[in-house]
mmCIF file of C-alpha atoms and ligand atoms in Angstrom:
data_model
loop_
_atom_site.group_PDB
_atom_site.id
_atom_site.type_symbol
_atom_site.label_atom_id
_atom_site.label_comp_id
_atom_site.label_asym_id
_atom_site.label_seq_id
_atom_site.Cartn_x
_atom_site.Cartn_y
_atom_site.Cartn_z
ATOM 1 C CA MET A 495 89.867 -14.296 -269.437
ATOM 2 C CA GLN A 496 89.596 -13.680 -265.820
ATOM 3 C CA ARG A 497 86.883 -11.450 -264.869
ATOM 4 C CA THR A 498 87.872 -8.303 -262.521
ATOM 5 C CA ALA A 499 86.097 -6.515 -259.630
ATOM 6 C CA LEU A 500 86.625 -3.377 -257.327
ATOM 7 C CA ILE A 501 84.977 -3.718 -254.036
ATOM 8 C CA THR A 502 85.029 -0.757 -251.694
ATOM 9 C CA GLY A 503 84.192 -1.518 -248.003
ATOM 10 C CA ALA A 504 86.126 -4.591 -248.384
ATOM 11 C CA THR A 505 87.945 -4.501 -244.938
ATOM 12 C CA ARG A 506 85.157 -6.002 -243.123
ATOM 13 C CA GLY A 507 81.261 -6.824 -243.206
ATOM 14 C CA ILE A 508 79.656 -7.346 -246.186
ATOM 15 C CA GLY A 509 82.155 -5.976 -248.579
ATOM 16 C CA ARG A 510 84.899 -8.295 -247.186
ATOM 17 C CA GLU A 511 82.865 -11.308 -247.847
ATOM 18 C CA VAL A 512 81.740 -10.034 -251.467
ATOM 19 C CA ALA A 513 85.664 -9.920 -252.065
ATOM 20 C CA ARG A 514 86.233 -13.399 -250.463
ATOM 21 C CA GLN A 515 83.317 -14.865 -252.680
ATOM 22 C CA LEU A 516 84.129 -13.191 -255.789
ATOM 23 C CA HIS A 517 87.900 -14.577 -255.664
ATOM 24 C CA ALA A 518 86.459 -17.847 -255.077
ATOM 25 C CA ALA A 519 84.430 -17.658 -258.235
ATOM 26 C CA GLY A 520 87.746 -16.889 -260.225
ATOM 27 C CA PHE A 521 87.362 -12.963 -260.305
ATOM 28 C CA ALA A 522 90.827 -11.081 -259.829
ATOM 29 C CA VAL A 523 89.786 -8.693 -257.066
ATOM 30 C CA PHE A 524 90.909 -5.157 -256.082
ATOM 31 C CA VAL A 525 90.012 -4.273 -252.440
ATOM 32 C CA THR A 526 90.023 -1.124 -250.680
ATOM 33 C CA GLY A 527 89.033 0.568 -247.045
ATOM 34 C CA ARG A 528 90.631 2.914 -244.499
ATOM 35 C CA ASP A 529 91.961 0.276 -242.149
ATOM 36 C CA PRO A 530 95.656 -0.705 -243.048
ATOM 37 C CA ALA A 531 95.805 -3.733 -241.086
ATOM 38 C CA ARG A 532 92.662 -5.260 -241.998
ATOM 39 C CA LEU A 533 93.240 -4.677 -245.892
ATOM 40 C CA ALA A 534 96.577 -5.934 -245.454
ATOM 41 C CA ASP A 535 95.208 -9.229 -243.978
ATOM 42 C CA LEU A 536 92.721 -9.298 -246.823
ATOM 43 C CA GLN A 537 95.159 -8.955 -249.535
ATOM 44 C CA ARG A 538 97.317 -11.595 -247.928
ATOM 45 C CA GLU A 539 94.493 -13.924 -247.696
ATOM 46 C CA LEU A 540 93.358 -13.578 -251.316
ATOM 47 C CA ASP A 541 96.743 -12.448 -252.760
ATOM 48 C CA CYS A 542 95.312 -9.424 -254.436
ATOM 49 C CA PRO A 543 95.911 -5.807 -254.957
ATOM 50 C CA GLY A 544 94.388 -3.058 -253.047
ATOM 51 C CA ARG A 545 94.584 0.370 -251.637
ATOM 52 C CA VAL A 546 94.040 2.210 -248.397
ATOM 53 C CA ALA A 547 91.641 4.965 -249.273
ATOM 54 C CA ASP A 548 89.346 7.539 -247.434
ATOM 55 C CA LEU A 549 86.456 7.742 -249.734
ATOM 56 C CA SER A 550 85.582 11.082 -247.860
ATOM 57 C CA THR A 551 87.338 13.234 -250.446
ATOM 58 C CA ALA A 552 86.595 13.258 -254.185
ATOM 59 C CA ALA A 553 90.151 13.294 -255.091
ATOM 60 C CA ALA A 554 90.975 10.037 -253.333
ATOM 61 C CA VAL A 555 87.935 8.365 -254.944
ATOM 62 C CA VAL A 556 89.108 9.266 -258.351
ATOM 63 C CA GLU A 557 92.613 8.091 -257.580
ATOM 64 C CA LEU A 558 91.029 4.962 -256.170
ATOM 65 C CA TYR A 559 89.427 4.115 -259.364
ATOM 66 C CA ALA A 560 92.473 4.731 -261.498
ATOM 67 C CA ALA A 561 94.682 2.650 -259.388
ATOM 68 C CA ALA A 562 92.133 -0.348 -259.593
ATOM 69 C CA ARG A 563 92.073 -0.212 -263.421
ATOM 70 C CA ALA A 564 95.754 -0.102 -263.640
ATOM 71 C CA ALA A 565 96.182 -3.029 -261.308
ATOM 72 C CA LEU A 566 93.390 -5.169 -263.060
ATOM 73 C CA GLY A 567 93.846 -4.088 -266.324
ATOM 74 C CA ARG A 568 90.324 -3.278 -266.479
ATOM 75 C CA VAL A 569 87.374 -3.066 -264.264
ATOM 76 C CA GLU A 570 84.443 -5.165 -265.057
ATOM 77 C CA VAL A 571 82.488 -5.170 -261.825
ATOM 78 C CA LEU A 572 82.294 -2.357 -259.426
ATOM 79 C CA VAL A 573 80.746 -3.044 -256.109
ATOM 80 C CA ASN A 574 79.907 0.275 -254.495
ATOM 81 C CA ASN A 575 79.451 -1.055 -250.993
ATOM 82 C CA ALA A 576 81.246 1.054 -248.511
ATOM 83 C CA GLY A 577 79.127 3.246 -246.202
ATOM 84 C CA PHE A 578 78.244 4.037 -242.699
ATOM 85 C CA ASN A 579 75.790 5.522 -240.397
ATOM 86 C CA LYS A 580 77.593 7.381 -237.525
ATOM 87 C CA ALA A 581 74.671 7.132 -234.866
ATOM 88 C CA LYS A 582 71.038 6.868 -234.491
ATOM 89 C CA GLU A 583 69.953 10.650 -233.710
ATOM 90 C CA PRO A 584 67.082 12.886 -233.755
ATOM 91 C CA ILE A 585 67.015 15.463 -236.493
ATOM 92 C CA THR A 586 67.325 18.428 -233.942
ATOM 93 C CA GLN A 587 70.591 16.889 -233.219
ATOM 94 C CA ILE A 588 71.886 16.714 -236.550
ATOM 95 C CA THR A 589 75.402 18.726 -237.387
ATOM 96 C CA ASP A 590 76.404 20.211 -240.452
ATOM 97 C CA ALA A 591 79.723 18.225 -240.260
ATOM 98 C CA ASP A 592 77.788 14.807 -239.743
ATOM 99 C CA LEU A 593 75.609 15.918 -242.549
ATOM 100 C CA ASP A 594 78.833 16.540 -245.072
ATOM 101 C CA ALA A 595 80.654 13.556 -243.750
ATOM 102 C CA SER A 596 77.808 11.361 -244.711
ATOM 103 C CA TYR A 597 77.068 12.600 -247.907
ATOM 104 C CA ALA A 598 80.891 12.388 -249.102
ATOM 105 C CA VAL A 599 81.066 8.583 -248.313
ATOM 106 C CA ASN A 600 77.436 7.312 -248.942
ATOM 107 C CA VAL A 601 76.440 9.349 -251.846
ATOM 108 C CA ARG A 602 79.238 11.513 -253.575
ATOM 109 C CA ALA A 603 81.997 8.678 -253.300
ATOM 110 C CA PRO A 604 79.499 5.846 -254.990
ATOM 111 C CA ILE A 605 78.477 8.435 -257.794
ATOM 112 C CA LEU A 606 81.996 9.284 -258.751
ATOM 113 C CA LEU A 607 83.018 5.787 -258.923
ATOM 114 C CA ALA A 608 79.949 4.915 -260.896
ATOM 115 C CA ARG A 609 80.953 7.819 -263.359
ATOM 116 C CA GLU A 610 84.569 6.594 -263.841
ATOM 117 C CA ALA A 611 83.334 3.021 -264.261
ATOM 118 C CA LEU A 612 80.635 3.660 -266.636
ATOM 119 C CA ARG A 613 83.057 5.733 -268.821
ATOM 120 C CA ASP A 614 85.017 2.721 -269.155
ATOM 121 C CA MET A 615 82.505 0.292 -269.274
ATOM 122 C CA ALA A 616 80.359 2.135 -272.093
ATOM 123 C CA ALA A 617 83.444 1.942 -274.152
ATOM 124 C CA ARG A 618 83.644 -1.845 -273.986
ATOM 125 C CA ARG A 619 79.913 -2.161 -273.855
ATOM 126 C CA ALA A 620 80.052 -4.279 -270.868
ATOM 127 C CA GLY A 621 80.297 -4.420 -267.237
ATOM 128 C CA HIS A 622 78.336 -4.236 -264.197
ATOM 129 C CA ILE A 623 78.042 -1.789 -261.289
ATOM 130 C CA VAL A 624 76.327 -2.815 -258.065
ATOM 131 C CA ASN A 625 75.397 -0.209 -255.609
ATOM 132 C CA VAL A 626 74.713 -1.246 -251.896
ATOM 133 C CA LEU A 627 71.722 0.672 -250.601
ATOM 134 C CA SER A 628 69.504 -0.594 -247.754
ATOM 135 C CA SER A 629 65.984 -1.667 -247.014
ATOM 136 C CA ILE A 630 65.600 1.811 -245.061
ATOM 137 C CA VAL A 631 64.800 3.126 -248.801
ATOM 138 C CA HIS A 632 61.499 1.224 -248.287
ATOM 139 C CA VAL A 633 60.741 2.351 -244.731
ATOM 140 C CA LYS A 634 60.536 5.463 -242.354
ATOM 141 C CA GLN A 635 62.181 5.504 -239.391
ATOM 142 C CA GLU A 636 62.660 7.860 -236.464
ATOM 143 C CA ASN A 637 66.430 8.787 -235.845
ATOM 144 C CA TYR A 638 67.649 7.614 -239.105
ATOM 145 C CA ALA A 639 67.263 10.964 -241.065
ATOM 146 C CA ILE A 640 70.658 11.419 -242.460
ATOM 147 C CA TYR A 641 71.170 7.807 -243.402
ATOM 148 C CA THR A 642 67.567 7.452 -244.838
ATOM 149 C CA ALA A 643 68.250 10.768 -246.887
ATOM 150 C CA MET A 644 71.768 9.565 -248.254
ATOM 151 C CA LYS A 645 70.454 6.172 -249.281
ATOM 152 C CA HIS A 646 67.508 7.834 -250.891
ATOM 153 C CA ALA A 647 70.003 9.902 -252.804
ATOM 154 C CA LEU A 648 71.708 6.853 -254.123
ATOM 155 C CA HIS A 649 68.388 5.285 -254.673
ATOM 156 C CA GLY A 650 67.537 8.230 -256.970
ATOM 157 C CA PHE A 651 70.790 8.102 -258.737
ATOM 158 C CA THR A 652 70.909 4.576 -259.226
ATOM 159 C CA GLY A 653 67.623 4.440 -260.972
ATOM 160 C CA CYS A 654 69.058 7.095 -263.521
ATOM 161 C CA LEU A 655 72.311 4.923 -263.771
ATOM 162 C CA ILE A 656 70.039 1.799 -264.718
ATOM 163 C CA LYS A 657 68.609 3.666 -267.596
ATOM 164 C CA GLU A 658 71.738 5.244 -268.619
ATOM 165 C CA ALA A 659 73.842 2.337 -268.414
ATOM 166 C CA ARG A 660 71.435 0.129 -270.113
ATOM 167 C CA ALA A 661 71.856 2.065 -273.251
ATOM 168 C CA VAL A 662 75.347 1.150 -273.314
ATOM 169 C CA GLY A 663 74.968 -2.307 -272.610
ATOM 170 C CA VAL A 664 76.296 -2.055 -268.771
ATOM 171 C CA LYS A 665 74.197 -3.669 -265.939
ATOM 172 C CA VAL A 666 73.315 -2.008 -263.060
ATOM 173 C CA THR A 667 72.162 -3.780 -259.703
ATOM 174 C CA ALA A 668 70.635 -1.685 -256.668
ATOM 175 C CA VAL A 669 70.651 -3.726 -253.504
ATOM 176 C CA TYR A 670 68.607 -3.114 -250.354
ATOM 177 C CA PRO A 671 69.781 -5.139 -247.526
ATOM 178 C CA GLY A 672 67.986 -5.354 -244.194
ATOM 179 C CA GLY A 673 69.980 -5.998 -241.023
ATOM 180 C CA VAL A 674 73.331 -7.562 -241.197
ATOM 181 C CA ASN A 675 75.484 -8.480 -238.314
ATOM 182 C CA THR A 676 78.555 -6.363 -238.982
ATOM 183 C CA MET A 677 80.424 -3.694 -237.224
ATOM 184 C CA PHE A 678 78.017 -1.373 -238.855
ATOM 185 C CA ARG A 679 76.241 -0.928 -235.270
ATOM 186 C CA PRO A 680 78.141 -0.584 -231.868
ATOM 187 C CA GLN A 681 76.435 -3.598 -230.628
ATOM 188 C CA PRO A 682 76.023 -7.380 -232.452
ATOM 189 C CA ARG A 683 73.162 -8.511 -233.907
ATOM 190 C CA PRO A 684 73.297 -12.266 -233.902
ATOM 191 C CA ASP A 685 69.445 -12.290 -234.868
ATOM 192 C CA TYR A 686 70.433 -10.261 -238.127
ATOM 193 C CA LEU A 687 71.612 -11.721 -241.221
ATOM 194 C CA ARG A 688 75.622 -13.115 -241.515
ATOM 195 C CA PRO A 689 77.551 -11.046 -243.689
ATOM 196 C CA GLU A 690 78.368 -14.242 -245.776
ATOM 197 C CA SER A 691 74.557 -14.608 -246.267
ATOM 198 C CA ALA A 692 74.337 -10.994 -247.687
ATOM 199 C CA ALA A 693 77.553 -11.403 -249.754
ATOM 200 C CA ARG A 694 76.032 -14.211 -251.336
ATOM 201 C CA MET A 695 72.861 -12.547 -252.287
ATOM 202 C CA ILE A 696 75.004 -9.714 -254.063
ATOM 203 C CA VAL A 697 77.360 -12.065 -255.892
ATOM 204 C CA GLN A 698 74.449 -14.331 -257.146
ATOM 205 C CA CYS A 699 73.434 -10.867 -259.000
ATOM 206 C CA ILE A 700 77.071 -10.798 -260.273
ATOM 207 C CA LEU A 701 76.956 -14.336 -261.482
ATOM 208 C CA ALA A 702 73.773 -14.209 -262.981
ATOM 209 C CA PRO A 703 73.296 -15.549 -266.445
ATOM 210 C CA GLU A 704 74.710 -13.309 -269.149
ATOM 211 C CA ASP A 705 71.273 -12.540 -270.437
ATOM 212 C CA VAL A 706 69.895 -11.407 -266.990
ATOM 213 C CA VAL A 707 70.071 -8.138 -265.271
ATOM 214 C CA VAL A 708 69.030 -8.022 -261.765
ATOM 215 C CA HIS A 709 67.847 -4.456 -261.170
ATOM 216 C CA GLU A 710 66.659 -4.456 -257.873
ATOM 217 C CA LEU A 711 67.174 -6.931 -254.884
ATOM 218 C CA THR A 712 65.915 -6.744 -251.488
ATOM 219 C CA PHE A 713 66.449 -8.986 -248.865
ATOM 220 C CA ARG A 714 66.061 -9.351 -244.888
ATOM 221 C CA PRO A 715 66.357 -11.437 -241.925
ATOM 222 C CA MET A 716 63.189 -13.246 -240.929
ATOM 223 C CA VAL A 717 63.261 -11.409 -237.635
ATOM 224 C CA GLU A 718 62.761 -7.953 -239.433
ATOM 225 C CA THR A 719 59.194 -6.709 -239.738
ATOM 226 C CA ASN A 720 59.584 -3.222 -240.693
ATOM 227 C CA PHE A 721 58.141 -3.520 -244.427
HETATM 228 N N1 LIG B 1993 74.837 -4.058 -241.606
HETATM 229 C C1 LIG B 1993 73.644 -3.796 -242.075
HETATM 230 O O1 LIG B 1993 72.571 -4.071 -241.226
HETATM 231 C C2 LIG B 1993 73.381 -3.120 -243.413
HETATM 232 C C3 LIG B 1993 72.229 -3.293 -243.775
HETATM 233 C C4 LIG B 1993 71.765 -2.464 -244.890
HETATM 234 C C5 LIG B 1993 72.831 -1.661 -245.709
HETATM 235 N N2 LIG B 1993 74.005 -1.906 -245.434
HETATM 236 C C6 LIG B 1993 75.037 -1.293 -246.167
HETATM 237 O O2 LIG B 1993 75.774 -2.273 -246.547
HETATM 238 C C7 LIG B 1993 77.358 -1.567 -246.708
HETATM 239 C C8 LIG B 1993 78.315 -2.387 -245.939
HETATM 240 O O3 LIG B 1993 77.932 -2.294 -244.427
HETATM 241 P P1 LIG B 1993 78.492 -3.301 -243.657
HETATM 242 O O4 LIG B 1993 77.479 -3.722 -242.685
HETATM 243 O O5 LIG B 1993 79.394 -4.205 -244.035
HETATM 244 O O6 LIG B 1993 79.204 -2.332 -242.550
HETATM 245 P P2 LIG B 1993 80.754 -2.391 -241.857
HETATM 246 O O7 LIG B 1993 80.955 -3.768 -241.158
HETATM 247 O O8 LIG B 1993 80.578 -1.085 -241.024
HETATM 248 O O9 LIG B 1993 81.823 -2.113 -242.989
HETATM 249 C C9 LIG B 1993 81.933 -0.736 -243.714
HETATM 250 C C10 LIG B 1993 82.923 -0.834 -244.587
HETATM 251 O O10 LIG B 1993 82.861 0.626 -245.322
HETATM 252 C C11 LIG B 1993 84.120 1.076 -245.339
HETATM 253 N N3 LIG B 1993 84.177 2.371 -245.065
HETATM 254 C C12 LIG B 1993 83.502 3.456 -244.045
HETATM 255 N N4 LIG B 1993 83.693 4.606 -244.253
HETATM 256 C C13 LIG B 1993 84.811 4.855 -245.240
HETATM 257 C C14 LIG B 1993 85.561 5.909 -245.661
HETATM 258 N N5 LIG B 1993 85.460 7.168 -245.372
HETATM 259 N N6 LIG B 1993 86.335 5.543 -246.625
HETATM 260 C C15 LIG B 1993 86.608 4.337 -247.145
HETATM 261 N N7 LIG B 1993 85.884 3.205 -246.734
HETATM 262 C C16 LIG B 1993 84.945 3.451 -245.592
HETATM 263 C C17 LIG B 1993 84.794 0.378 -243.913
HETATM 264 O O11 LIG B 1993 86.150 0.265 -244.151
HETATM 265 P P3 LIG B 1993 87.185 0.840 -243.061
HETATM 266 O O12 LIG B 1993 86.495 1.106 -241.686
HETATM 267 O O13 LIG B 1993 88.311 0.157 -243.154
HETATM 268 O O14 LIG B 1993 87.304 2.350 -243.442
HETATM 269 C C18 LIG B 1993 84.318 -0.997 -244.071
HETATM 270 O O15 LIG B 1993 85.216 -1.746 -244.817
HETATM 271 C C19 LIG B 1993 77.170 -0.120 -246.228
HETATM 272 O O16 LIG B 1993 76.823 0.699 -247.575
HETATM 273 C C20 LIG B 1993 75.918 -0.179 -245.228
HETATM 274 O O17 LIG B 1993 75.052 1.180 -245.564
HETATM 275 C C21 LIG B 1993 74.352 -2.585 -244.014
#
């Protein structure tokens, strides 16, 4: 039977490449993002279902999962990839609004999607949830306080998820990429990883042998030395 996957943040960058590579590996994929034109392009390319959704509201997140499940029949793999860092800024410049916006997309949305997926997957005693964090979890850096705090929150959640999901036969992988050359930053970084390469690292965890679960995966471009 064809395997299925829901990928968030699939309109560009790492998520788009994960969707392409899973599709090439024979998966039925459901793709999502906010940008309708980019989403439509990807859906045309992969001939797959999808939905425009802004993950900053809890209701939209839960609706998104239901739409993916309805379109795919079941969600076997969830790739919680959508995320952002608005800007590098010192702690003294943090606003309430920036903090709330980052929490909603970088923490609440992947947690709610994992909850929805785990309910389904636990009933089948099968499935795989992949949370894309960041190597920022392993380092400390000035002007990254909000983003770092959010990825740390998701890191803590994922540690608990690994344990609860294992008990019901569900795999969980926490991915900690270093720099990837995507639109995540305002300026291109050709010295960073290609999104295709980052996606390959993620997809290999999903395609790992049945008896293997990759709990944690950290990778970086060779130029990166902040570890
Ligand atoms: N690039 C790096 O160096 C790097 C390093 C470590 C970790 N990461 C992590 O990897 C993941 C993917 O990053 P990327 O580099 O591929 O970034 P990207 O090119 O900026 O893509 C981010 C994706 O997230 C989606 N997204 C952002 N805000 C959203 C919202 N409110 N609702 C729904 N979707 C939203 C975007 O879709 P729309 O624009 O269509 O909404 C886009 O598809 C993120 O979690 C990021 O934190 C990236």
